[in-house]
PDB file of C-alpha atoms in Angstrom:
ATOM      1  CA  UNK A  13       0.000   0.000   0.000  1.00  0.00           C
ATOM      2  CA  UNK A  14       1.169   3.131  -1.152  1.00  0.00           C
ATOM      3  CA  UNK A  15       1.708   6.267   1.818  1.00  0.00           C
ATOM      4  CA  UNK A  16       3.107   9.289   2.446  1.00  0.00           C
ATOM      5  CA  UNK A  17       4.442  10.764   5.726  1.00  0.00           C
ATOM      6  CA  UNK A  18       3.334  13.810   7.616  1.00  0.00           C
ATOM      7  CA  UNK A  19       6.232  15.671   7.021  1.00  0.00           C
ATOM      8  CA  UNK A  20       5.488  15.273   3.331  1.00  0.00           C
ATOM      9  CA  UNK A  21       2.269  16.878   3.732  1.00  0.00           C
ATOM     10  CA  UNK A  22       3.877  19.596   6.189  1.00  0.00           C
ATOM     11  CA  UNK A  23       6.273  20.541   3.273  1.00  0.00           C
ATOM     12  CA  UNK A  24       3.820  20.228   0.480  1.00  0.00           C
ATOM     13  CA  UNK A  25       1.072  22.690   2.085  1.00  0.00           C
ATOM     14  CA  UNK A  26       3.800  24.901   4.153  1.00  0.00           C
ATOM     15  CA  UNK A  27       2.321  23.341   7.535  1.00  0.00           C
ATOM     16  CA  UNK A  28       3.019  24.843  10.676  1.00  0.00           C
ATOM     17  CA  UNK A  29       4.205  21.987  13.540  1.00  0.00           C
ATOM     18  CA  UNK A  30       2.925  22.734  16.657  1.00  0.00           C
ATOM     19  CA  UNK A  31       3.862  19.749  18.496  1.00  0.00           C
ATOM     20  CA  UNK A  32       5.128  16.196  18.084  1.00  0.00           C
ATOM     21  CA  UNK A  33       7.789  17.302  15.312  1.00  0.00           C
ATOM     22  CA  UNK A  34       9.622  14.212  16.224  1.00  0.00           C
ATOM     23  CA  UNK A  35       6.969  11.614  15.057  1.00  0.00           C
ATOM     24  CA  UNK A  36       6.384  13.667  11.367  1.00  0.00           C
ATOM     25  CA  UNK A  37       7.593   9.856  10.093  1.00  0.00           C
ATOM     26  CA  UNK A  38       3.762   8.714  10.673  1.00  0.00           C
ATOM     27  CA  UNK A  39       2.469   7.447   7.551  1.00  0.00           C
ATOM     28  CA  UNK A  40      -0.849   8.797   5.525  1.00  0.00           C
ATOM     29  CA  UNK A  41      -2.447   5.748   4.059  1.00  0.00           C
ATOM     30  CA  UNK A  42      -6.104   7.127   2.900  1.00  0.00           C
ATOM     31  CA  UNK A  43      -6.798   9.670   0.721  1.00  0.00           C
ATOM     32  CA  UNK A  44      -9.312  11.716   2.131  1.00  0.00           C
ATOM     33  CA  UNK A  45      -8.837  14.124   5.582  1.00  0.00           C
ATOM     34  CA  UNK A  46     -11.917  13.793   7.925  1.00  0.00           C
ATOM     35  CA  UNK A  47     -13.868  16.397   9.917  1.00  0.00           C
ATOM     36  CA  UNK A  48     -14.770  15.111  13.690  1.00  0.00           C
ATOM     37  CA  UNK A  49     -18.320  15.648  14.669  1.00  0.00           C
ATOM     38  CA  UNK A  50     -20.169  12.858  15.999  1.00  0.00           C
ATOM     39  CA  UNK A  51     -16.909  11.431  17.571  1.00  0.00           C
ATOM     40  CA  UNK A  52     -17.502  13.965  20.073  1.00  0.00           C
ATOM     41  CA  UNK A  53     -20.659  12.464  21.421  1.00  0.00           C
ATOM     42  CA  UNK A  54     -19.041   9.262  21.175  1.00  0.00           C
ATOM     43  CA  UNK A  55     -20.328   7.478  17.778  1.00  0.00           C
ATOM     44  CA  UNK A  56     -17.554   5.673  16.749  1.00  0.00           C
ATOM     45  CA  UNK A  57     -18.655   3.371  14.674  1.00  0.00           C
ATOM     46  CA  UNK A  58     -17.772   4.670  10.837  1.00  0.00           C
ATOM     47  CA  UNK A  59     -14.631   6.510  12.588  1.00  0.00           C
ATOM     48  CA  UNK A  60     -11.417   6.093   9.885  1.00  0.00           C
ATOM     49  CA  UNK A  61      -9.295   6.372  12.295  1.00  0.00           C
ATOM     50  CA  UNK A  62      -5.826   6.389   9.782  1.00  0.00           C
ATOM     51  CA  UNK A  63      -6.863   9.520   7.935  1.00  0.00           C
ATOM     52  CA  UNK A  64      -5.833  12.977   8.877  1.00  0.00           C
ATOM     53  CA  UNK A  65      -7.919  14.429  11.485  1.00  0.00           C
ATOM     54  CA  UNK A  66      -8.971  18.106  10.511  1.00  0.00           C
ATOM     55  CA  UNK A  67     -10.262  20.600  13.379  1.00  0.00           C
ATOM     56  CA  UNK A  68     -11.749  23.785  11.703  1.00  0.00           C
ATOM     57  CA  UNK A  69     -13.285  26.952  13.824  1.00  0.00           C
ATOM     58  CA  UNK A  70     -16.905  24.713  14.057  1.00  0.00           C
ATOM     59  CA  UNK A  71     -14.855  22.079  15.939  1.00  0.00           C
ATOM     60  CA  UNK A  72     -12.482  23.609  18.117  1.00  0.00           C
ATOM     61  CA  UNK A  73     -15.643  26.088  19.067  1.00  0.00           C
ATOM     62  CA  UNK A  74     -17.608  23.375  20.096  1.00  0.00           C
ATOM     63  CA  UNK A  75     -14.615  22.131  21.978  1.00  0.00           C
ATOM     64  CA  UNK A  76     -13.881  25.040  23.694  1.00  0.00           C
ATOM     65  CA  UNK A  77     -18.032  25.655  24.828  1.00  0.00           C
ATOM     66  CA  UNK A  78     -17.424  22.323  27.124  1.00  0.00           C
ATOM     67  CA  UNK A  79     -16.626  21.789  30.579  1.00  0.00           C
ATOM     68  CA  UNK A  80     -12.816  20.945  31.021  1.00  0.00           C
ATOM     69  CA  UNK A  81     -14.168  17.643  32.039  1.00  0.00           C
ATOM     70  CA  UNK A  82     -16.083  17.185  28.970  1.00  0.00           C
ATOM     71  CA  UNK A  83     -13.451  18.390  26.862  1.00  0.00           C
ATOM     72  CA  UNK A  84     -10.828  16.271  27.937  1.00  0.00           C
ATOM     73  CA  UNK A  85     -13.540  13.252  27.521  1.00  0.00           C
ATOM     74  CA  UNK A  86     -14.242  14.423  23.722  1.00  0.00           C
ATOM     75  CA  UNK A  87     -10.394  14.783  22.559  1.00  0.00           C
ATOM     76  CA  UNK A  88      -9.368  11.853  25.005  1.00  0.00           C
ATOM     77  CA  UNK A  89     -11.795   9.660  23.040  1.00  0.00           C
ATOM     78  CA  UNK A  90     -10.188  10.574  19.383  1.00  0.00           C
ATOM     79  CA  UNK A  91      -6.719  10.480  20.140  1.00  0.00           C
ATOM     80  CA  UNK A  92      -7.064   7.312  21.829  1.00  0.00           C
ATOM     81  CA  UNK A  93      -7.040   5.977  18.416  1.00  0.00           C
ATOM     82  CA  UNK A  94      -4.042   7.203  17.086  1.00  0.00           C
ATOM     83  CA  UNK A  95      -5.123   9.120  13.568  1.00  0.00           C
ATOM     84  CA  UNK A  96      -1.604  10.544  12.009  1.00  0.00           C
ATOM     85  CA  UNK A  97      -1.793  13.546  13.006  1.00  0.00           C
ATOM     86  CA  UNK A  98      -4.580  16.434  13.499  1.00  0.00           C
ATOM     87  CA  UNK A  99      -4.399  20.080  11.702  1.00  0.00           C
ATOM     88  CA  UNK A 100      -6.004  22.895  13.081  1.00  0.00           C
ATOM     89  CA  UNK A 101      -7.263  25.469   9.899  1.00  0.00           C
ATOM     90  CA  UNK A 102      -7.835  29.115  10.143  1.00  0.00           C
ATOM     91  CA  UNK A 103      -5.080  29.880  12.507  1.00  0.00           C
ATOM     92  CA  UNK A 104      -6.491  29.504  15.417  1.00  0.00           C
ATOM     93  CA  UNK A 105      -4.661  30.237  18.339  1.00  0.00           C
ATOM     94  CA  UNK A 106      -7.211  29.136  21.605  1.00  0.00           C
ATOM     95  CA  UNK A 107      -5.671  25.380  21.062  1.00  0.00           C
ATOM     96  CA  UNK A 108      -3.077  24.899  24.180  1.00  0.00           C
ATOM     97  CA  UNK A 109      -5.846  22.067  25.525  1.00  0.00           C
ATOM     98  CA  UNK A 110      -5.508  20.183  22.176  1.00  0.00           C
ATOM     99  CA  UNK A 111      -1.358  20.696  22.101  1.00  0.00           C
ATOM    100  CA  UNK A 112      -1.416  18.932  25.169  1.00  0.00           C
ATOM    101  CA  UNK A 113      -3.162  15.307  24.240  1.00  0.00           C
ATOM    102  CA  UNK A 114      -1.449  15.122  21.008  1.00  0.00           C
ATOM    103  CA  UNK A 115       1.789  15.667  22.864  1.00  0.00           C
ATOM    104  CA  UNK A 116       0.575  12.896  25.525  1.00  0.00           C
ATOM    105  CA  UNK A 117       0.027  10.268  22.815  1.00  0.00           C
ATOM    106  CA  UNK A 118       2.779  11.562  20.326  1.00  0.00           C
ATOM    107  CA  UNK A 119       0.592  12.480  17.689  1.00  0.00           C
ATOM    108  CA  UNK A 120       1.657  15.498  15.245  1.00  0.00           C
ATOM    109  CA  UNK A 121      -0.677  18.730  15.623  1.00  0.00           C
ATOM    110  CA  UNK A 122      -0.459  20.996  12.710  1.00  0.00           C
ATOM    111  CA  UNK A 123      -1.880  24.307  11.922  1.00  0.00           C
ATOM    112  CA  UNK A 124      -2.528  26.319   8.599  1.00  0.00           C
ATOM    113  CA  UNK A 125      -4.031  29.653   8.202  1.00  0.00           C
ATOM    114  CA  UNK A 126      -6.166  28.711   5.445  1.00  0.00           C
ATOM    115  CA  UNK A 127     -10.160  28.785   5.903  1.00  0.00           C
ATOM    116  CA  UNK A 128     -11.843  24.872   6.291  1.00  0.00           C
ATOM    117  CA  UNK A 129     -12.858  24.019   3.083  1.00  0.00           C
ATOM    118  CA  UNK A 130     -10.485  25.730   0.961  1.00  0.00           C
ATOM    119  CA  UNK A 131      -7.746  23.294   2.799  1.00  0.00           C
ATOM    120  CA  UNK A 132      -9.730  20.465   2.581  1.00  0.00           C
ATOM    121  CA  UNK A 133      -9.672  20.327  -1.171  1.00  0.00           C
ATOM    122  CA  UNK A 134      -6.376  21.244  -1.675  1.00  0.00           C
ATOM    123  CA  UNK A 135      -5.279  18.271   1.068  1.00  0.00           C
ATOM    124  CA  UNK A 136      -7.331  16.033  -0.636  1.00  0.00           C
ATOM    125  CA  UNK A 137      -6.305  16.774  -4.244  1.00  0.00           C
ATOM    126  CA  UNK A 138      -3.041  16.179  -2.587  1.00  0.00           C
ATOM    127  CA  UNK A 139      -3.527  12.938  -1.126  1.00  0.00           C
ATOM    128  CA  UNK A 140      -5.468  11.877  -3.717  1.00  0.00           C
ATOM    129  CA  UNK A 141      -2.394  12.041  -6.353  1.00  0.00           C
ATOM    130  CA  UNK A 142       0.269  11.253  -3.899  1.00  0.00           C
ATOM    131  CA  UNK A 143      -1.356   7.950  -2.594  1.00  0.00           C
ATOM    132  CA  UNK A 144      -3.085   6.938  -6.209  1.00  0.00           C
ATOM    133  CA  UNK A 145      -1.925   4.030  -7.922  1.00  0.00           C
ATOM    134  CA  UNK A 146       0.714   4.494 -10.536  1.00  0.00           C
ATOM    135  CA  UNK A 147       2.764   2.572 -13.424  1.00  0.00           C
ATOM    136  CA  UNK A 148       5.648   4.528 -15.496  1.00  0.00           C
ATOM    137  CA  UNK A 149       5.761   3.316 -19.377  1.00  0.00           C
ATOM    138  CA  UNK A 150       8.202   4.507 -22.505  1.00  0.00           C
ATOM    139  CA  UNK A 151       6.753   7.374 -24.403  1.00  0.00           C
ATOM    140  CA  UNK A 152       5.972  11.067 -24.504  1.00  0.00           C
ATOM    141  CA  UNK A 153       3.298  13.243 -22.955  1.00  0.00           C
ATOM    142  CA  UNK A 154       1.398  16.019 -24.226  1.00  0.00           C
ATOM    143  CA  UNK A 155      -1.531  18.334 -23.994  1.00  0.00           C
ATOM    144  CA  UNK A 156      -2.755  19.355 -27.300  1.00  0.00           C
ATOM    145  CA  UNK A 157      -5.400  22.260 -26.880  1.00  0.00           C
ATOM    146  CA  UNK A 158      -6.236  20.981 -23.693  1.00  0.00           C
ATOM    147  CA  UNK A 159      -6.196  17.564 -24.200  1.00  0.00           C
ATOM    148  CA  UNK A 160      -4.099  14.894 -22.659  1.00  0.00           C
ATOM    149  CA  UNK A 161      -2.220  12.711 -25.097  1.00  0.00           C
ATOM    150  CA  UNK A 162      -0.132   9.849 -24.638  1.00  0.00           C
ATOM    151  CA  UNK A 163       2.620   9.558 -27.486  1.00  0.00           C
ATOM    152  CA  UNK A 164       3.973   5.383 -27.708  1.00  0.00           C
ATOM    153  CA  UNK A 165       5.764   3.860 -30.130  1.00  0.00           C
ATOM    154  CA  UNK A 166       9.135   1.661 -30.712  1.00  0.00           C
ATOM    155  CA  UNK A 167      12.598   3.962 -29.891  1.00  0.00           C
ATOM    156  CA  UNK A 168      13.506   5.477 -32.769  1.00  0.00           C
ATOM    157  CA  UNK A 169      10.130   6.169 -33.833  1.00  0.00           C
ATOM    158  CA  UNK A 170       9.624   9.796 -33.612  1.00  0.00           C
ATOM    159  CA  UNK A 171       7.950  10.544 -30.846  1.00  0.00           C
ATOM    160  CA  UNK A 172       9.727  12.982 -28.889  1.00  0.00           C
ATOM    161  CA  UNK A 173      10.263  15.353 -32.360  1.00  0.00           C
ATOM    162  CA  UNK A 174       6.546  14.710 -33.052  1.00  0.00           C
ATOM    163  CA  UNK A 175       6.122  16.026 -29.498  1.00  0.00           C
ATOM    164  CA  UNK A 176       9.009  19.420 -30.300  1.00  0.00           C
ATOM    165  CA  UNK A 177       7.254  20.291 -33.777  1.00  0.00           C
ATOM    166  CA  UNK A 178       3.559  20.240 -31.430  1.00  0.00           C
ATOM    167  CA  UNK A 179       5.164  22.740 -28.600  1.00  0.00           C
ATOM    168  CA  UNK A 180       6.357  24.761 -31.757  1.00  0.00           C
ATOM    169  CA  UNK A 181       2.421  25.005 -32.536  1.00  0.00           C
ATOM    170  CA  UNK A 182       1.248  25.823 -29.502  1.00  0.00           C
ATOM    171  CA  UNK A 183       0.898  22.904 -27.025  1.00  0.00           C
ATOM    172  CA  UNK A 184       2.068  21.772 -23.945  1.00  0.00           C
ATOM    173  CA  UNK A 185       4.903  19.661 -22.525  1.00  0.00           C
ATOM    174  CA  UNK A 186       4.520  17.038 -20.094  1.00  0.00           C
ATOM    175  CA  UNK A 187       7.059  14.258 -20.091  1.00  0.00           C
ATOM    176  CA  UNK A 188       9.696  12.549 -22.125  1.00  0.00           C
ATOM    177  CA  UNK A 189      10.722   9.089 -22.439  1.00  0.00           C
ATOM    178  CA  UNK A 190       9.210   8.030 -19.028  1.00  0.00           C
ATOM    179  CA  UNK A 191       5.912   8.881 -18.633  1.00  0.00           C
ATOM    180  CA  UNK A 192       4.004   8.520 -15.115  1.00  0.00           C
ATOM    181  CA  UNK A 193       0.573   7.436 -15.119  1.00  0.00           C
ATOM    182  CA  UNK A 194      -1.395   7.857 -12.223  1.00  0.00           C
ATOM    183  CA  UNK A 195      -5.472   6.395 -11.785  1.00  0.00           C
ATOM    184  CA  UNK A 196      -7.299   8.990  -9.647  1.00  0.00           C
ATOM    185  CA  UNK A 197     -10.414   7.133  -9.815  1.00  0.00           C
ATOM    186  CA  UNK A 198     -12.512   4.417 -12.085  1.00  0.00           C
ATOM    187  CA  UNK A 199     -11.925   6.153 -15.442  1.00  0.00           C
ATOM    188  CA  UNK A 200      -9.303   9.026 -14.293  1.00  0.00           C
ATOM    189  CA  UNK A 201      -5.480   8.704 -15.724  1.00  0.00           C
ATOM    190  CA  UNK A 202      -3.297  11.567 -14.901  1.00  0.00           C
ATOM    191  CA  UNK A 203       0.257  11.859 -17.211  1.00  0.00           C
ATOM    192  CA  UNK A 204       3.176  13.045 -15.792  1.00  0.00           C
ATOM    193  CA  UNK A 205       7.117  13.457 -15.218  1.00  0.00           C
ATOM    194  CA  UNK A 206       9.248  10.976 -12.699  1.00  0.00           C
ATOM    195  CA  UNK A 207      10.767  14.799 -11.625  1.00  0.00           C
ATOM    196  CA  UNK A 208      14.167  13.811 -12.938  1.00  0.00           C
ATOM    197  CA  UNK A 209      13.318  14.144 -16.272  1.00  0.00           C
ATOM    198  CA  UNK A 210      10.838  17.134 -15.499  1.00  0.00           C
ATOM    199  CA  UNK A 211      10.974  19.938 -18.311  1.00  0.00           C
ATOM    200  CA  UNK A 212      13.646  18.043 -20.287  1.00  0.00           C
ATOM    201  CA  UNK A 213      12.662  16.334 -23.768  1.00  0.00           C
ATOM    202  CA  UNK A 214      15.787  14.067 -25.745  1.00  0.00           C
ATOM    203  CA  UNK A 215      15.894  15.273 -29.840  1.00  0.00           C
ATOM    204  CA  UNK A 216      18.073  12.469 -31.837  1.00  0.00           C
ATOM    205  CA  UNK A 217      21.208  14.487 -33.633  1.00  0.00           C
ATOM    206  CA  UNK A 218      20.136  17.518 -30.824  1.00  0.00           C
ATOM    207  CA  UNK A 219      20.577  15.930 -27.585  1.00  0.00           C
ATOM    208  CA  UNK A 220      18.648  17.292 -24.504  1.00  0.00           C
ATOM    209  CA  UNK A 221      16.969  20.516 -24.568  1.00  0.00           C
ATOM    210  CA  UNK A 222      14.943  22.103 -21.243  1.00  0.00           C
ATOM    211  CA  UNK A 223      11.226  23.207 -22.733  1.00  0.00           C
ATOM    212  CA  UNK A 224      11.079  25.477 -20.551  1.00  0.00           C
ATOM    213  CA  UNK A 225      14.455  27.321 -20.679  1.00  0.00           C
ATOM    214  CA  UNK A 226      13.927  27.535 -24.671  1.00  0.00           C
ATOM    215  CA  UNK A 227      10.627  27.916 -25.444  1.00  0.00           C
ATOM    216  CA  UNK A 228       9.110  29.675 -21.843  1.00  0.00           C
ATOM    217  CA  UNK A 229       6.861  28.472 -18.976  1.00  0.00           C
ATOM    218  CA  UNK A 230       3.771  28.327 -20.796  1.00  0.00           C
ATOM    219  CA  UNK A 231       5.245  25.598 -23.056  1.00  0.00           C
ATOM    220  CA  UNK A 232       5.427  23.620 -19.849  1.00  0.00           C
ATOM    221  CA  UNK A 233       2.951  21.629 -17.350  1.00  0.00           C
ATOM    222  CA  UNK A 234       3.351  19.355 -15.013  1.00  0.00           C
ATOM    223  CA  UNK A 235       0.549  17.031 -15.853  1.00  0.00           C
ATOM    224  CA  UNK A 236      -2.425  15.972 -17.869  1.00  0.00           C
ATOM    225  CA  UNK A 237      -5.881  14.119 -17.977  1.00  0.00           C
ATOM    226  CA  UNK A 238      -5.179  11.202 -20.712  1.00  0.00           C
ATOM    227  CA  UNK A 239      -7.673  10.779 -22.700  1.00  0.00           C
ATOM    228  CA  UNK A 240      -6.192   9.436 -26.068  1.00  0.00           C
ATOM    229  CA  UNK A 241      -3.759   7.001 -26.327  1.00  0.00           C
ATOM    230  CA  UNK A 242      -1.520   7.412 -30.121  1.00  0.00           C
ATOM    231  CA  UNK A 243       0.898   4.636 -31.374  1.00  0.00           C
ATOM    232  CA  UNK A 244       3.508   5.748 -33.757  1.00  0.00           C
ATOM    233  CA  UNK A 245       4.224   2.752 -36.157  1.00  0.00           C
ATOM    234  CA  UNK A 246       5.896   2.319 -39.671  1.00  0.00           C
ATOM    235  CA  UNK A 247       4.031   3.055 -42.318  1.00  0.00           C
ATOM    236  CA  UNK A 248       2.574  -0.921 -44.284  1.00  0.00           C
ATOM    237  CA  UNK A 249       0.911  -0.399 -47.806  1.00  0.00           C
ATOM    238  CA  UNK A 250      -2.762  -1.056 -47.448  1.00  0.00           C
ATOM    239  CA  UNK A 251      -2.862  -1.314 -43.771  1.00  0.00           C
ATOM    240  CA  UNK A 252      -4.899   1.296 -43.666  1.00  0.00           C
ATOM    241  CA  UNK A 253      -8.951   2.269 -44.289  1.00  0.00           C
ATOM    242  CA  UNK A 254     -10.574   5.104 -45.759  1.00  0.00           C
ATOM    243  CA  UNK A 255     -13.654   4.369 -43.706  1.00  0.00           C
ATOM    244  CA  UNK A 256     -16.004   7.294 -42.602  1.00  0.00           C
ATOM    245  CA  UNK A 257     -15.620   6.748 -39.098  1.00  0.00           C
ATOM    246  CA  UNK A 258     -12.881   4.285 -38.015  1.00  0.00           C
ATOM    247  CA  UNK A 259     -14.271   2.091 -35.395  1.00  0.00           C
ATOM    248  CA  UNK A 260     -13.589   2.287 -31.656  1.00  0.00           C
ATOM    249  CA  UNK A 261     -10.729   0.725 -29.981  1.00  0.00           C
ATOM    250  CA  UNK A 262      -8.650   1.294 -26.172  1.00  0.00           C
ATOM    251  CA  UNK A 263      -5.956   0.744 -24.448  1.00  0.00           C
ATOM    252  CA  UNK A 264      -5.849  -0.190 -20.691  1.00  0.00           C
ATOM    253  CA  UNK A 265      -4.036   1.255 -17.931  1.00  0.00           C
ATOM    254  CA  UNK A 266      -4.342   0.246 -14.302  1.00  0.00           C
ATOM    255  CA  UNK A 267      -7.975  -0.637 -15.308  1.00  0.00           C
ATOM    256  CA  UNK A 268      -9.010   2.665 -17.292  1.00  0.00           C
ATOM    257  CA  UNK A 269      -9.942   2.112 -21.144  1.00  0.00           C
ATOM    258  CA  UNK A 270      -8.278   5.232 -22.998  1.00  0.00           C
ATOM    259  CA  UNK A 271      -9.162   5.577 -26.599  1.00  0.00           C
ATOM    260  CA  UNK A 272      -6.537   4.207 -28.911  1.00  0.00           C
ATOM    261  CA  UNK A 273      -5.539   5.247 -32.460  1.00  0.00           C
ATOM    262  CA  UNK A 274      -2.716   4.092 -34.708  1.00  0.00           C
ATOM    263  CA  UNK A 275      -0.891   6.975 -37.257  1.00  0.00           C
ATOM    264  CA  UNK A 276       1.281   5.326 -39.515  1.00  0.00           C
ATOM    265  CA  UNK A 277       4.422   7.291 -40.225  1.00  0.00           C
ATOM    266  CA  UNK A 278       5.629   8.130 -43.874  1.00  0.00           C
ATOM    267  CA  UNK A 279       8.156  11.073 -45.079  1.00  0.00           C
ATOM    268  CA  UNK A 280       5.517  14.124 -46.130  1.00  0.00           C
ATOM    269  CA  UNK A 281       3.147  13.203 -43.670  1.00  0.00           C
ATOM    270  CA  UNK A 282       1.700  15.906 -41.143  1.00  0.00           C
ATOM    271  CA  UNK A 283       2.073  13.503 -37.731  1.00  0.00           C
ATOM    272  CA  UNK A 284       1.725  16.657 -35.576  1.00  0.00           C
ATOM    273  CA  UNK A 285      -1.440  18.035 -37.722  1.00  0.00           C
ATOM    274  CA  UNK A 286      -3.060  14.408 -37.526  1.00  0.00           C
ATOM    275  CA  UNK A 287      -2.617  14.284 -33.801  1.00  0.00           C
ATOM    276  CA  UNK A 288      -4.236  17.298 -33.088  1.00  0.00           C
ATOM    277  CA  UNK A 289      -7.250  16.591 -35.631  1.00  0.00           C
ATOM    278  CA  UNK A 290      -7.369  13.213 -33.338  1.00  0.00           C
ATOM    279  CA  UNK A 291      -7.590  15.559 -30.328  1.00  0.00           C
ATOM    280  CA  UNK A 292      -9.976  17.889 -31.533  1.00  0.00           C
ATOM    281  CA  UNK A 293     -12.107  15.039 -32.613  1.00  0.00           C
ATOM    282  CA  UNK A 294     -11.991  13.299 -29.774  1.00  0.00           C
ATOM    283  CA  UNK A 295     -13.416  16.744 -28.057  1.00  0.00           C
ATOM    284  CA  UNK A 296     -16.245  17.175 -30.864  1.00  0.00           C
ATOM    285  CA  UNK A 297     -17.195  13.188 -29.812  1.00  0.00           C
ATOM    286  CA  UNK A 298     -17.452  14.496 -26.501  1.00  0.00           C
ATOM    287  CA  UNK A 299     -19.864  16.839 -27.358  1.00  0.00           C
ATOM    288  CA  UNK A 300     -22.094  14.514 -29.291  1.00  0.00           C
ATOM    289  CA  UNK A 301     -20.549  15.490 -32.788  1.00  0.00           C
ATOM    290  CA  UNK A 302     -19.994  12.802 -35.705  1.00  0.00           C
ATOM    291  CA  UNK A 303     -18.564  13.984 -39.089  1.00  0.00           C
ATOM    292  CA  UNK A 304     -19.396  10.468 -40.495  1.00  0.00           C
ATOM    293  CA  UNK A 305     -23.110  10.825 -38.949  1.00  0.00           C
ATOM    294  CA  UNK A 306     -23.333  14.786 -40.375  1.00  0.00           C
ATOM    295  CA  UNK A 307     -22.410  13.559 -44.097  1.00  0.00           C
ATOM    296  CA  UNK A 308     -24.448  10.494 -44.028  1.00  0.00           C
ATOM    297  CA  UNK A 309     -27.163  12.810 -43.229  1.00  0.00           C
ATOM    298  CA  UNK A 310     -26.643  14.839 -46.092  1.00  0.00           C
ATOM    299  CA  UNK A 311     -26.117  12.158 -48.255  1.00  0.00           C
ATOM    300  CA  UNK A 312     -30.203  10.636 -47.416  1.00  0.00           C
ATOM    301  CA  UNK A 313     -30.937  14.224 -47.555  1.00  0.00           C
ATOM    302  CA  UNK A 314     -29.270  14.776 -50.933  1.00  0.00           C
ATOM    303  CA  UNK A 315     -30.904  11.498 -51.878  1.00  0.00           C
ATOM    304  CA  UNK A 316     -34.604  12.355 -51.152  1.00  0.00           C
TER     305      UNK A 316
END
């Protein structure tokens, strides 16, 4: 199972520690923080226990309206249970009570200045990617006009210049050579970088070049949505149709079907200009557009 420690989220969301800095080695296992409530009156029966424990002004308000007694009972019966660590949001300072049992049982209290549910999402949409499950493959990644595309093909092929001539039109970076896929739910796939090859894309007879350096930030992103899936392969005489609407086929990654297509290379061909009519049909299909449905149309029409 995949995790990440406190301390990464700490350094990730510019945390402040507030006690138990020594135990920021506690491992994150779930993907989604949790809000406290009826914990407090003692229903523990749906508790998850192993997520991060987040205490927003609603909480710690309710907290502080009890008895010390009652108090101590309320917070004595979460921590009891370990969670990796609480964070208190929207700075709030009356929290010495709370400093106190997480420094009894070791458990890391954080704090962050940011309003409830602003933090929520971003810890979440920061779980959610760090603790998703992942698988790096060989090609290039690229978002053409919005549109995450996933470049394979055998080395040698002509993927990462196909990629150079598409940032010269317009489009975005992602990654070269290894590509990191990440599912973020049933029929999510993020692309991205491994971070050491972040920015950098390898030209045959050029050598490495940094995207961003030469061609500016906005040539740049660090990831994608995938949504098409494009093998490069030679170019075979009459392997190919002229049909109206070529039919559907996929690829699968960590159980997500992606759309696949297969451009056959040949000297004079536009590879970059087909890939981003693949793109920009896939977007039209989206929408409930066929170009092989529109001219039938017009052919019964014509016919009438």
């Amino acid at each position: 199972m995949k995790s990440v420690t406190v301390e990464n989220v700490v350094r990730a969301l510019k945390l402040e520690v507030l006690s138990g800095a020594d135990r920021l080695d506690r491992e994150i296992t779930r993907p989604k923080a949790h809000r406290p409530g009826l914990e407090f009156v003692g229903y523990f029966e749906y508790f998850p226990m192993n997520r991060v424990q987040v205490l927003g002004r609603k909480e710690i308000t309710y907290l502080l309206q009890q008895s010390v007694e009652e108090r101590r009972l309320h917070i004595g019966n979460i921590v009891k249970y370990h969670p990796p660590c609480f964070i208190v949001t929207t700075g709030q300072q009356e929290i010495p009570f709370l400093e106190m049992f997480c420094d009894q049982e070791g458990i890391p209290l954080l704090r962050t200045p940011e309003k409830t549910t602003e933090f929520l999402t971003k810890l979440d949409g920061y779980l959610l990617k760090a603790l998703a499950p992942e698988m790096s493959i060989h090609g290039v990644c690229i978002n053409v006009s919005g549109i995450g595309v996933l470049l394979r093909g055998r080395s040698g092929i002509g993927k990462s210049e196909t990629a150079h001539t598409l940032i010269g039109r317009g489009h975005r970076f992602v990654a070269d050579d290894v590509v990191v896929l990440k599912k973020l739910g049933p029929s999510t796939l993020l692309g991205t970088h491994n971070t050491i090859t972040r920015e950098f894309l390898a030209l045959r007879s050029i050598g490495l070049i940094n995207v961003v350096r030469q061609y500016g930030r906005t040539a740049f992103q660090d990831e994608t949505r995938i949504v098409l899936d494009i093998e490069l392969t030679p170019w075979e005489d009459k392997a190919l149709n002229n049909d109206l609407e070529v039919a559907d086929q996929f690829t699968e990654y960590l159980g997500v079907q992606i759309p696949h297509i297969e451009i056959q290379l040949q000297p004079g061909r536009d590879t970059s200009g087909l890939i981003e009519a693949a793109a920009n049909n896939w977007y039209l299909k989206q929408l409930g557009y066929s170009a092989a449905e529109e001219f039938m149309g017009r052919l019964e029409e014509g016919a009438e």
